[in-house]
Coordinates of C-alpha atoms in Angstrom, one line a residue:
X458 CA -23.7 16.0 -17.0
X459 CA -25.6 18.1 -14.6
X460 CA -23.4 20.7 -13.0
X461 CA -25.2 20.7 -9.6
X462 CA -24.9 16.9 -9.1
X463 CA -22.7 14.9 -11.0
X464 CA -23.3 11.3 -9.4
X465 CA -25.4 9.0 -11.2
X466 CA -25.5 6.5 -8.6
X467 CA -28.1 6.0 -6.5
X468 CA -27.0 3.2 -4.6
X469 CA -23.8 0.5 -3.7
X470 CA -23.8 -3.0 -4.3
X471 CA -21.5 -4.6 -1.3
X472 CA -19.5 -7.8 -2.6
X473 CA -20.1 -9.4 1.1
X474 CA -17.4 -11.5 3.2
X475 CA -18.1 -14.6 0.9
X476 CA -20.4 -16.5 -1.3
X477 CA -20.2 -19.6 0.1
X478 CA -23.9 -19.9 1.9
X479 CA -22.2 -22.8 4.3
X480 CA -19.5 -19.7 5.5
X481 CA -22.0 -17.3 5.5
X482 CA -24.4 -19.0 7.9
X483 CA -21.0 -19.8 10.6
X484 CA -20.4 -15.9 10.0
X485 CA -23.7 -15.4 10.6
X486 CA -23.7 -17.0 14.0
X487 CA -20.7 -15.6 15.1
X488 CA -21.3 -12.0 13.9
X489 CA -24.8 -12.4 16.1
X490 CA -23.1 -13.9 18.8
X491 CA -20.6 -11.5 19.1
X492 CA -22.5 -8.5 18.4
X493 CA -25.2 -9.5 21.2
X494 CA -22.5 -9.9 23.7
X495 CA -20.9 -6.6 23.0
X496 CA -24.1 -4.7 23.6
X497 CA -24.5 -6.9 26.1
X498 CA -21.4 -6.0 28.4
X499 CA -20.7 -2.8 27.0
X500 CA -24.6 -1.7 28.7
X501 CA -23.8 -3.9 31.7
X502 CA -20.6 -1.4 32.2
X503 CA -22.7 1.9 31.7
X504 CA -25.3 0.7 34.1
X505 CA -22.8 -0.5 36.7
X506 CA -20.9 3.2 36.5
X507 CA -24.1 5.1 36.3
X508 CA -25.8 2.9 38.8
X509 CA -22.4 2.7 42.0
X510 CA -21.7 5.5 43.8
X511 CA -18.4 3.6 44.5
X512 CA -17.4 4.1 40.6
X513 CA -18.2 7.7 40.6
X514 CA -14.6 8.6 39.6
X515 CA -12.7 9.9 36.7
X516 CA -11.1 6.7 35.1
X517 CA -14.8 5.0 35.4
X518 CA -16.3 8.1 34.0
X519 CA -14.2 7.9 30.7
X520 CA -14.5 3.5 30.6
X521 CA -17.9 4.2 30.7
X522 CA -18.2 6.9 28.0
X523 CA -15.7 4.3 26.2
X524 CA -18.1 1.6 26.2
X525 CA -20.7 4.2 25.5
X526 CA -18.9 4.7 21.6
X527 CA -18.0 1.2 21.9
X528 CA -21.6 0.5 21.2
X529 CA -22.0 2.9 18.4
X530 CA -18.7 1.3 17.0
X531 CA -20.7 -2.1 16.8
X532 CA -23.6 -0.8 15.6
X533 CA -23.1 1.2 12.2
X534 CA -21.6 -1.6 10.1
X535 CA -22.8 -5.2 12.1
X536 CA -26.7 -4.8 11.9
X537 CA -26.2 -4.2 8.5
X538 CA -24.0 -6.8 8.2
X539 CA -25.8 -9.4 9.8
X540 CA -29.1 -8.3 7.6
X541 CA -27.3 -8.9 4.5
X542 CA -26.0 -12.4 5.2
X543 CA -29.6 -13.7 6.8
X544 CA -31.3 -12.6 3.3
X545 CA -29.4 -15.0 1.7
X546 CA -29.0 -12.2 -1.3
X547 CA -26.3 -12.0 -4.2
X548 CA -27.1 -8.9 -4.1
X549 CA -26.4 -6.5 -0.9
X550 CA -27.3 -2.7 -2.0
X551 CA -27.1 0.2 0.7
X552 CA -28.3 3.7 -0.6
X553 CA -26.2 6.6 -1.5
X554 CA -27.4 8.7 1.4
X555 CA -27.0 5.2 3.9
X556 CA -23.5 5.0 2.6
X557 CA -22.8 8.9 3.3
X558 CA -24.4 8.1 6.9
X559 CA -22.1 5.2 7.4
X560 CA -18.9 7.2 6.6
X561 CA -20.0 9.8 8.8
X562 CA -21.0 7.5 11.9
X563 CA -17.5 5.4 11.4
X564 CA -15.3 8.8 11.8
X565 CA -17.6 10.4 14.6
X566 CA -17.1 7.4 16.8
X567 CA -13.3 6.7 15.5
X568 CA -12.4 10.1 16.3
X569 CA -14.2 10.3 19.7
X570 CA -12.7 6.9 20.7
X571 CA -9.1 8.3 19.8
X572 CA -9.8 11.2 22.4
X573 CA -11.3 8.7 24.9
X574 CA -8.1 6.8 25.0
X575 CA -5.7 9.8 25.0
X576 CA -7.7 11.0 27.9
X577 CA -7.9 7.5 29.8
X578 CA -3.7 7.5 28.8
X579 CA -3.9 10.7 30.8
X580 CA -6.1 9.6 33.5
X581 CA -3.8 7.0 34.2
X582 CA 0.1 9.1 34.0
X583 CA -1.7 11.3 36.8
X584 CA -2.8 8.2 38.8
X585 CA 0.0 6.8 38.5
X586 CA 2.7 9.6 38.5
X587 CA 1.3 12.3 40.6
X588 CA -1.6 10.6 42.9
X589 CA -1.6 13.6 45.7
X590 CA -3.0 15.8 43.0
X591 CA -5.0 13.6 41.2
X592 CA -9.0 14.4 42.2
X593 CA -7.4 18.1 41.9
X594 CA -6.3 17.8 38.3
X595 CA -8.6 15.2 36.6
X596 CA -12.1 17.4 38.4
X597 CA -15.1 17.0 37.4
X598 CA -14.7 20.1 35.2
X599 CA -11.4 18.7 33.5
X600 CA -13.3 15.1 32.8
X601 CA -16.2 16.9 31.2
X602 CA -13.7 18.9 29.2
X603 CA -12.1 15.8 27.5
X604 CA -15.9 14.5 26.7
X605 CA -16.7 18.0 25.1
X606 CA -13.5 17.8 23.2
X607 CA -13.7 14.3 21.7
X608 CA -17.3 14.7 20.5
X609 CA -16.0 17.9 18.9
X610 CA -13.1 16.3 17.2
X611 CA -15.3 13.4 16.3
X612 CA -17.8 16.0 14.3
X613 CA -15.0 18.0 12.6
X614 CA -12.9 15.0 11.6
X615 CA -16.0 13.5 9.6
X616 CA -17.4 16.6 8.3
X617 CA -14.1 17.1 6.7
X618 CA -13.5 13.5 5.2
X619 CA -17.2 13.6 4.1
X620 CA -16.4 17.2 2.4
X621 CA -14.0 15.2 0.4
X622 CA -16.6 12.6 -1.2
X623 CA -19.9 14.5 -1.5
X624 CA -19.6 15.9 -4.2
X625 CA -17.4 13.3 -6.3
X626 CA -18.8 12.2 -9.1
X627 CA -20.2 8.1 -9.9
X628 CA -21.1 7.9 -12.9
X629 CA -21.3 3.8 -13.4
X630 CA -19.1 1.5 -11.2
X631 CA -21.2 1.1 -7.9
X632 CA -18.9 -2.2 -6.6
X633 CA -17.8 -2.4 -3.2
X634 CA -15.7 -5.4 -2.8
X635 CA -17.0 -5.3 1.0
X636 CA -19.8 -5.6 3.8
X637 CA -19.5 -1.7 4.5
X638 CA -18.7 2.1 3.4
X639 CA -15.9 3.8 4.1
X640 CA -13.3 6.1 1.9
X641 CA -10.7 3.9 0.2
X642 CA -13.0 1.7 -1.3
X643 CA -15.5 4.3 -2.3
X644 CA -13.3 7.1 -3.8
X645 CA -11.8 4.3 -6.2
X646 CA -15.1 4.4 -7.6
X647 CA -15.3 7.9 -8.8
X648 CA -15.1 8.7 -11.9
X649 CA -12.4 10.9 -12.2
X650 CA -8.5 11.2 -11.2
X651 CA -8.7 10.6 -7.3
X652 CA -5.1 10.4 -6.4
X653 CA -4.4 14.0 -4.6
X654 CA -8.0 13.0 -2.9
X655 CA -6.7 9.3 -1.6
X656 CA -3.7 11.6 -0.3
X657 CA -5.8 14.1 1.6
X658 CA -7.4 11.5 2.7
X659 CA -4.3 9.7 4.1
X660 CA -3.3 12.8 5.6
X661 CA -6.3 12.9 7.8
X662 CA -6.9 9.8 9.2
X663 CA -3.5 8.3 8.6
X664 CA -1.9 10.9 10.1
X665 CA -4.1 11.4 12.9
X666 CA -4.3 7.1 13.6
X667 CA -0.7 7.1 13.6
X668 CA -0.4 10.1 15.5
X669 CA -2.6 9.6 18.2
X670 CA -1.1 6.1 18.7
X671 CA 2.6 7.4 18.9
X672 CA 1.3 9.9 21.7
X673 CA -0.2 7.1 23.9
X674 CA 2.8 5.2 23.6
X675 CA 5.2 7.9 24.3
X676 CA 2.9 8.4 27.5
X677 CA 2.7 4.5 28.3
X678 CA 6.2 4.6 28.3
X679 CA 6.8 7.9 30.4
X680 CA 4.8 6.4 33.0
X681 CA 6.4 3.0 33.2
X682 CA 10.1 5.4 33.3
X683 CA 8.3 7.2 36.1
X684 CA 7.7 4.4 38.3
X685 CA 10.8 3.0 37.6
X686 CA 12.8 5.7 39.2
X687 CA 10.6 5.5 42.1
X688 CA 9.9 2.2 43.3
X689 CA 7.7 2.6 46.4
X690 CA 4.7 3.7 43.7
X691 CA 4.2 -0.3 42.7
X692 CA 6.0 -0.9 39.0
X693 CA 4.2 -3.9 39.7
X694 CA 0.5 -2.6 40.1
X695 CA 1.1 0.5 37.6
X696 CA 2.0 -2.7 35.0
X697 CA -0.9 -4.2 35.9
X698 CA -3.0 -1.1 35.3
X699 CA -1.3 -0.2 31.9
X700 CA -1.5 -3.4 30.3
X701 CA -5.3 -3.1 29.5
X702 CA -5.0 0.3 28.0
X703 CA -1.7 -0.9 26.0
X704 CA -4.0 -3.9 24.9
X705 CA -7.1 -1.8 24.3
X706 CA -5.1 1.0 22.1
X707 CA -3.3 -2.0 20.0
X708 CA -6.4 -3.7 19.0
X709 CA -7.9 0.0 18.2
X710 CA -5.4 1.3 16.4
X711 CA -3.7 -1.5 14.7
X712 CA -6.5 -1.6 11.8
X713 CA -6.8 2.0 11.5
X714 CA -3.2 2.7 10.8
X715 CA -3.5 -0.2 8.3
X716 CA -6.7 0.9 6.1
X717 CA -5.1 4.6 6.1
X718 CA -1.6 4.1 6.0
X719 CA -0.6 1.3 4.0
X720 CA -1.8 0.2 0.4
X721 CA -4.3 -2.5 0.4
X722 CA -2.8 -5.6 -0.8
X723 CA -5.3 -8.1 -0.2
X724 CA -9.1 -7.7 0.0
X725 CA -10.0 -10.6 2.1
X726 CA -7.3 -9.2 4.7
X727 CA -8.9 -5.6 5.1
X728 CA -12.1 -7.8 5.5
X729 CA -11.0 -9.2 8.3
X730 CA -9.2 -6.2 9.9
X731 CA -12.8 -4.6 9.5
X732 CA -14.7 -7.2 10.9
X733 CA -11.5 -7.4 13.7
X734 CA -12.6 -3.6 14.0
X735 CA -16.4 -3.8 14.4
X736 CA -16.7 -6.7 16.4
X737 CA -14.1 -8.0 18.1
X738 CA -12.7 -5.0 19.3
X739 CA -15.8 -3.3 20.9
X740 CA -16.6 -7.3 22.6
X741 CA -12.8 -7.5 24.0
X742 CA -12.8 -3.8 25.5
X743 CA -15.8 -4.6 28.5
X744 CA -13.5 -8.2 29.0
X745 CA -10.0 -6.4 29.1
X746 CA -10.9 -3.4 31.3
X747 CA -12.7 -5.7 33.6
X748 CA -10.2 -8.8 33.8
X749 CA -7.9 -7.5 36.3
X750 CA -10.1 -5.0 38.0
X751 CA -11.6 -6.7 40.9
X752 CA -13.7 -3.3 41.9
X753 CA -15.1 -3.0 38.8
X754 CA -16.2 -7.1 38.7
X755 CA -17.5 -6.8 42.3
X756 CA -19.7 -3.9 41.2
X757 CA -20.5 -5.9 38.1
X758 CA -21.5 -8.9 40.3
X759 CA -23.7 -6.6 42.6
X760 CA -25.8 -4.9 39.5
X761 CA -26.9 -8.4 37.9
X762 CA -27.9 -9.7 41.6
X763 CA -29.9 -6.6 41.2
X764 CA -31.3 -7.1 38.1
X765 CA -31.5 -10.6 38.7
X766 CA -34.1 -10.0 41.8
X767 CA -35.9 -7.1 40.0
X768 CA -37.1 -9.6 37.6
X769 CA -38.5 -12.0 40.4
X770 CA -40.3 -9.5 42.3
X771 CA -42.0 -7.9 38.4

């Protein structure tokens, strides 16, 4: 075998969520549905921050940047995805390099939206737990320093975990029992012993899912101790404020810890975690951050009456 490249394999063959053409057109709704309507409100969030001088904050600067990855997290598995199922093919092949890509765009985005919500976690504890010095400590210059460093993150955590695959050899099985790339299913198809690999891969996203997620709950639950032993700041309205992020960083990080961290023990459930991931997650984030925000839905209201009269008057 060739020295200087040792795969074989020009392209994947994904397995899809089913073969059943009656569950693949209802998946095939849904997925559209879903996927339209998370573009659809994550843009409509963007626009409104961008667009309201009233949401020219810090904690609206980071939702919007949020939504901003939100989008990418929908779109580098769904459109795929969606292509696959409305060919009606067996056979669903990506390319080598569009598998690499894939990898690469699921940890940038993963890793920047880990940083996003450890910032927002700390956004909120200052808020919350030390408001007279709040526009002094999250400054224009501090929000713009958490953007900077989850983009960087994002970078460095996938040019490592690509470092680990690029070179692996595949030298026949091309099978992914799936609708997408990512490192545990692809490393089981190289041809050669891959456990210390599946380990170092563990160690970097497992470790940093389950870390990351242990640090915003440690600070969810500093805060709600905080207000606790000082009533007058609203336990009540601080609650209220936490319960989207606790909700957002659940449905995040729940799948994530379970791809990386735990042994996969049935296909058809990391399918639906995935799809949980892609989809659903990035469609409930615009709803949950919205829900009990009544600035944020008045502003929301105002930018489609905008839009809304824009289009009469073109």
């Amino acid at each position: 075998m060739d020295g200087a490249n040792h795969s074989v394999v020009s392209e994947f063959v994904f397995l899809g969520l089913s073969n059943s053409w009656e569950i693949q057109l209802v998946l095939f709704v849904f997925s559209s549905m879903l996927y339209v309507a998370s573009m659809m409100g994550n843009s409509l969030i963007i626009l409104t921050v961008t667009s309201d001088p009233h949401l020219h904050s810090p904690v609206y600067f980071l939702l919007a940047n949020l939504s901003f990855i939100d989008l990418g997290v929908s779109s580098v598995t769904t459109p795929k995805m969606i292509y696959d199922i409305f060919r009606k093919r067996k056979c669903k092949v990506i390319s080598f390099g569009g598998c690499i890509a894939q990898i690469f765009f699921i940890h940038v985005v993963g890793g920047v939206e880990m940083v996003l919500l450890i910032a927002m976690a700390f956004d909120r504890y200052v808020a919350i737990c030390k408001p007279l010095h709040y526009l002094t400590i999250m400054s224009p210059r501090m929000c713009i320093f958490f953007l900077v460093s989850a983009w960087m993150i994002g970078l460095i955590h996938s040019v490592i975990q690509l470092a680990f695959v690029v070179n692996l050899p595949f030298c026949g099985l091309n099978v992914l029992d799936s609708f997408y790339c990512d490192l545990p299913q692809l490393i089981r198809l190289a041809c050669t012993d891959t456990y210390q690999l599946e380990l170092m891969v563990t160690a970097n996203s497992g470790l940093i899912s389950v870390g990351s997620f242990f640090i915003l709950i440690i600070s969810y639950i500093v805060i709600i101790v905080t207000v606790q032993k000082h009533p007058s700041a609203g336990l009540s309205k601080a609650l209220s404020t936490l319960s989207a992020h606790i909700t957002v960083v659940v449905f995040f990080f729940g799948p994530l810890i379970f791809f990386y961290t735990w042994p996969s023990l049935s296909t058809q459930l990391d399918k639906f975690l995935a799809i949980f991931d892609a989809l659903f997650t990035p469609f409930l984030n615009p709803i949950i951050y919205t829900f009990r925000n009544q600035e944020m839905k008045v502003a929301m209201r105002r930018v489609c009456r905008q839009l809304v009269s824009y289009r009469k008057i073109s």
